[in-house]
Tab-separated table of C-alpha atoms and ligand atoms in Angstrom:
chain	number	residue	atom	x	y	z
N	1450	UNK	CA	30.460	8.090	89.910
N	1451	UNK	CA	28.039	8.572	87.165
N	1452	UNK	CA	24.703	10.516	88.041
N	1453	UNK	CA	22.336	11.729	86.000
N	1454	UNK	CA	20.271	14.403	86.649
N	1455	UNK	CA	17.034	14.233	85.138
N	1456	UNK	CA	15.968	17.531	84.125
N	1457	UNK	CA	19.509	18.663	84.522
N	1458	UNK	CA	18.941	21.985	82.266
N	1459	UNK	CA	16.261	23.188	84.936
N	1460	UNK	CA	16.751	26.063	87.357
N	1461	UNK	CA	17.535	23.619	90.369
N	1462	UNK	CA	19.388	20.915	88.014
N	1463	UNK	CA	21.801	22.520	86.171
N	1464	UNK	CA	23.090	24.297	89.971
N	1465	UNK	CA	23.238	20.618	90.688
N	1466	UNK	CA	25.334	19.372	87.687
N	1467	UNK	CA	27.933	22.508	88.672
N	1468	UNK	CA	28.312	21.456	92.408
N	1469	UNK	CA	28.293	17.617	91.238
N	1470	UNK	CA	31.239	18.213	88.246
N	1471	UNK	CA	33.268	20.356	90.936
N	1472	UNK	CA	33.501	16.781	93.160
N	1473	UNK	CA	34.451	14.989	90.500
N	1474	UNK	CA	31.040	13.329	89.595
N	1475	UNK	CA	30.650	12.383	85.787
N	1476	UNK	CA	27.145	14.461	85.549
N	1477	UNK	CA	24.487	14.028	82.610
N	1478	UNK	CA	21.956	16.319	82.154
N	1479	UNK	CA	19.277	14.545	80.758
N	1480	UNK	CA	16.474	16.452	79.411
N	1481	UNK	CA	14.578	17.158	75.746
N	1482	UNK	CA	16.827	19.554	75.100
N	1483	UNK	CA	19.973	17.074	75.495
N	1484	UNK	CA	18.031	14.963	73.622
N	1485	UNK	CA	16.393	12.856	76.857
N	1486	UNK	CA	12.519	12.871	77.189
N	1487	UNK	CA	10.909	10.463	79.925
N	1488	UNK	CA	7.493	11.257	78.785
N	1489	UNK	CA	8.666	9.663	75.407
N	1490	UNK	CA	11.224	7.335	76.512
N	1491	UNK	CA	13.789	9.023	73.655
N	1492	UNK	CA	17.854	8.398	75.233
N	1493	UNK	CA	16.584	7.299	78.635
N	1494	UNK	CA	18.120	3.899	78.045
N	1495	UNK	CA	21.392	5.497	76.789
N	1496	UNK	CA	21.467	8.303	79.464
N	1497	UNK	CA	20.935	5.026	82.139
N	1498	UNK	CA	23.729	2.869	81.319
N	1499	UNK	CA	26.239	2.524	83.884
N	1500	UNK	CA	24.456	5.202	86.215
N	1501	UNK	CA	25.056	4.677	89.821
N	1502	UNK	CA	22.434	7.283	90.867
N	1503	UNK	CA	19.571	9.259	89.342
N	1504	UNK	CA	18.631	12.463	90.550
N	1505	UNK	CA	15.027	13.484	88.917
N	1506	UNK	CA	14.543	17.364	88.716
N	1507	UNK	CA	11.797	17.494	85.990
N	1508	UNK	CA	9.252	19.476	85.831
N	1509	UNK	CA	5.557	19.172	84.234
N	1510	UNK	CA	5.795	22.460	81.369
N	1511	UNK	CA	1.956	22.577	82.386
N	1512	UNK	CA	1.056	23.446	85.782
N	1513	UNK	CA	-2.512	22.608	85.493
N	1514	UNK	CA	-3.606	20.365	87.393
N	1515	UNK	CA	-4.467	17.251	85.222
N	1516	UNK	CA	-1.705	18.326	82.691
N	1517	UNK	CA	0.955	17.905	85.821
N	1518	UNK	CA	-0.364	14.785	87.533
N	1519	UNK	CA	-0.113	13.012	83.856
N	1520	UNK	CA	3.546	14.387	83.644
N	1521	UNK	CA	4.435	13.083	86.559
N	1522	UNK	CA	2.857	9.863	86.770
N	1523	UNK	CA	4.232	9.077	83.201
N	1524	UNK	CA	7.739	10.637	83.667
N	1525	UNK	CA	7.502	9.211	86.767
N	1526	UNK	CA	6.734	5.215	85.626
N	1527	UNK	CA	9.190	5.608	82.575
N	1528	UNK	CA	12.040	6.665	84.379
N	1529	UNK	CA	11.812	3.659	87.125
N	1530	UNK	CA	11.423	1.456	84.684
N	1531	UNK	CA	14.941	2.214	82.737
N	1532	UNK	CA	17.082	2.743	86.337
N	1533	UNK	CA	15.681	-0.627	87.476
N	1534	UNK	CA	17.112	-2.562	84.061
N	1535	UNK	CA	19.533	-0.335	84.205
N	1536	UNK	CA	20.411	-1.390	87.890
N	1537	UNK	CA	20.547	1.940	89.131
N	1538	UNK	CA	21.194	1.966	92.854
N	1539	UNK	CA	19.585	5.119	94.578
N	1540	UNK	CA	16.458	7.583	93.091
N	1541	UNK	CA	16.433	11.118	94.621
N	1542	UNK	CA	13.783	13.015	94.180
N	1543	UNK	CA	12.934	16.721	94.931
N	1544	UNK	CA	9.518	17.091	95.975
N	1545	UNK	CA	7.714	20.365	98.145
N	1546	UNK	CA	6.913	20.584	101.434
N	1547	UNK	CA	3.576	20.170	102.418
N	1548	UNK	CA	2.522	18.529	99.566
N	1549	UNK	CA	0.963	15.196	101.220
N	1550	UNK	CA	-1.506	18.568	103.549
N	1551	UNK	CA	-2.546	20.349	100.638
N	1552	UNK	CA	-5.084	18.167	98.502
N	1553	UNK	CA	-7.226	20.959	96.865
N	1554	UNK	CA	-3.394	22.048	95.217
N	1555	UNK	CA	-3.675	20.141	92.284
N	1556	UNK	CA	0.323	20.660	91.612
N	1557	UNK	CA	0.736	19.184	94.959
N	1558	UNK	CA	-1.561	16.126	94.573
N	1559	UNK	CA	1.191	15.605	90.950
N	1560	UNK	CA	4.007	15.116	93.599
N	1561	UNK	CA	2.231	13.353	95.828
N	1562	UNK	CA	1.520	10.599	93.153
N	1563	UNK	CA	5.413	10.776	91.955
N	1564	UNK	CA	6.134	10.476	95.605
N	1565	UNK	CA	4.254	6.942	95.509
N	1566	UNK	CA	5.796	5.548	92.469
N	1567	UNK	CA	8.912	6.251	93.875
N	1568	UNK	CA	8.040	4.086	97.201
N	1569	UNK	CA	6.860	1.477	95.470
N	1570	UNK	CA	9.305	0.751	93.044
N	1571	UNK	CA	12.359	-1.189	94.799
N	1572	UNK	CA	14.742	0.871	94.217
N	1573	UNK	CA	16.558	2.692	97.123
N	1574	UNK	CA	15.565	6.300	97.133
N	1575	UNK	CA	16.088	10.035	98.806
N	1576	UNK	CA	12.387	12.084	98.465
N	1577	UNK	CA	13.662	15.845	99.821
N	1578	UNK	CA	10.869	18.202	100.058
N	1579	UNK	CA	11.969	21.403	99.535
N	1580	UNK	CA	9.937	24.909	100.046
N	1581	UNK	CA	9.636	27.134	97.066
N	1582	UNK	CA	12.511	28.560	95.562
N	1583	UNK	CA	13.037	32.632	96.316
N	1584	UNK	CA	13.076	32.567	92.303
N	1585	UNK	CA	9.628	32.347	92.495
N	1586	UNK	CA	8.759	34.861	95.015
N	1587	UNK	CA	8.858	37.586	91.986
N	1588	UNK	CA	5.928	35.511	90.343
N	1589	UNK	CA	4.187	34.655	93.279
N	1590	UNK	CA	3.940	38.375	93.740
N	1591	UNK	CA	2.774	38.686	90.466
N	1592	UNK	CA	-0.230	36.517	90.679
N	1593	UNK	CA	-1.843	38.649	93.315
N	1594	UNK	CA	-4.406	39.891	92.198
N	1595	UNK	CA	-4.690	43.080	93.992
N	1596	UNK	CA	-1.500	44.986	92.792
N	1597	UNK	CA	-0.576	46.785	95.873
N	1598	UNK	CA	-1.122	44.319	98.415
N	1599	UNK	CA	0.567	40.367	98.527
N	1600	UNK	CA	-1.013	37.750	100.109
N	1601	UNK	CA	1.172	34.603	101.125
N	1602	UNK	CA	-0.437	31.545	101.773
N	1603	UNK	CA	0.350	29.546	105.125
N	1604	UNK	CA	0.134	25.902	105.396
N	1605	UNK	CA	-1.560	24.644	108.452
N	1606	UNK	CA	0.351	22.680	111.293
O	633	LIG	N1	10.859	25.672	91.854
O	633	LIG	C1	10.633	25.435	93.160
O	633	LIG	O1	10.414	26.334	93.982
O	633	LIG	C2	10.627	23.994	93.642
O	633	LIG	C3	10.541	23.712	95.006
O	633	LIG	C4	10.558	22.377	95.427
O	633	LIG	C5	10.658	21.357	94.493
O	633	LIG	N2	10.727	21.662	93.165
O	633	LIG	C6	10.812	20.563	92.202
O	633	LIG	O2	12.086	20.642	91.574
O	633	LIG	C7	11.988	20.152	90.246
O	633	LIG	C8	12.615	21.157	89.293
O	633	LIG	O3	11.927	22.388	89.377
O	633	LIG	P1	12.479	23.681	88.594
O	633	LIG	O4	11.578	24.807	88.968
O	633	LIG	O5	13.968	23.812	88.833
O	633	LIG	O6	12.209	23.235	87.059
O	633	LIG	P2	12.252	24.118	85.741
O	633	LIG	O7	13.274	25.203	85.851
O	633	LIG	O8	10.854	24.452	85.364
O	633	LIG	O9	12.823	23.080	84.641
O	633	LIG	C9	12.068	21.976	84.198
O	633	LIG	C10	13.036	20.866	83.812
O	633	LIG	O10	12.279	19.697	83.463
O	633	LIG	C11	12.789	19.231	82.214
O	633	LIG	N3	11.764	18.474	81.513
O	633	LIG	C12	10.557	18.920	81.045
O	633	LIG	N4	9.927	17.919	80.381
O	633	LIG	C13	10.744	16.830	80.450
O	633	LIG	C14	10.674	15.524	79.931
O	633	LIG	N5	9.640	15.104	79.201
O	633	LIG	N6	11.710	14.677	80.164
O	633	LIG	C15	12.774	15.077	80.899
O	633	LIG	N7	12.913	16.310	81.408
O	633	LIG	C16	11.908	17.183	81.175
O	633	LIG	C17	13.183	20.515	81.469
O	633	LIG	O11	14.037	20.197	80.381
O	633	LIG	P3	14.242	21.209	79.116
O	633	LIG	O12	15.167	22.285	79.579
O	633	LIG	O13	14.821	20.368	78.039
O	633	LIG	O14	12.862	21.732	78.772
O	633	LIG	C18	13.904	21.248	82.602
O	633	LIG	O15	15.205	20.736	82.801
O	633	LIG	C19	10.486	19.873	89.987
O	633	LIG	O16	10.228	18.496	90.142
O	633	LIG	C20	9.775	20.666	91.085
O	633	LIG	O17	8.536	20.096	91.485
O	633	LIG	C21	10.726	22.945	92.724
């Protein structure tokens, strides 16, 4: 089966691409560096043809707040649009947990809004929400900003 994994160079997507190549999946990473850019539209028709599912693991390069709603929403739209002439049958899309109970995360409120294109576009779809990676816990360490002591946010019940 063809399945292309948007953002297939990122930490998450090229893990993905392995474990999908070892079960025999054909696997395309699409992203700018393999020459596939959903904020421009460049190869997204090319990387789409004959694609059974798309897997979308991009990632806004800004996390600031406006900067990463726009990539998603327009990353978001674009790449919909090509699987659905492209007749792609099933979207999966990692998104974070708690996202939807977090509105003053501006980050958050970005995959909320990818979350709703998603719904409303037709096209059969997986939305896993994921926590953070324990990649980031090195960074999220780092942002403290009292050196010798970490604080870890908790999301509410
Ligand atoms: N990290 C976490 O803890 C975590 C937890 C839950 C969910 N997620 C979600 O998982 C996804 C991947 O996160 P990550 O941390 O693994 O990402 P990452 O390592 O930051 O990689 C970002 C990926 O997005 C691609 N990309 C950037 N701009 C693009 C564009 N215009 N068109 C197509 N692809 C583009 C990059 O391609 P290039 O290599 O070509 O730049 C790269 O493959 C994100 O949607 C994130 O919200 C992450």
């Amino acid at each position: 089966m063809k399945v292309v994994v948007v953002g297939g160079t990122s930490l998450i997507g090229s893990r993905v691409i392995e474990q999908l190549k070892q079960k025999g999946h054909e696997a395309i990473a699409a992203a700018p560096n393999t020459g596939v850019n959903t904020i421009t539209g460049e190869g997204l028709k090319e990387a789409m043809a004959g694609a059974q599912v798309v897997i979308d693991l991009a990632n806004s390069p800004s996390f600031e707040d406006r900067a990463a709603l726009k990539f998603f929403e327009i990353s978001g739209r674009n790449l919909l649009v090509a699987e659905a002439a492209a007749g792609v049958r099933h979207h999966v899309a990692l998104s974070i947990v708690g996202t939807d109970r977090t509105p003053d995360n501006g980050y958050f409120r970005a995959k909320v809004a990818q979350e709703k294109l998603i719904e409303a576009s037709g096209i059969p779809y997986t939305i896993i929400r994921s926590t953070q990676f324990m990649e980031f816990l090195r960074g999220i360490a780092a942002s403290s900003p009292n050196e010798n002591r970490v604080r870890m946010g908790v999301i509410p019940k």
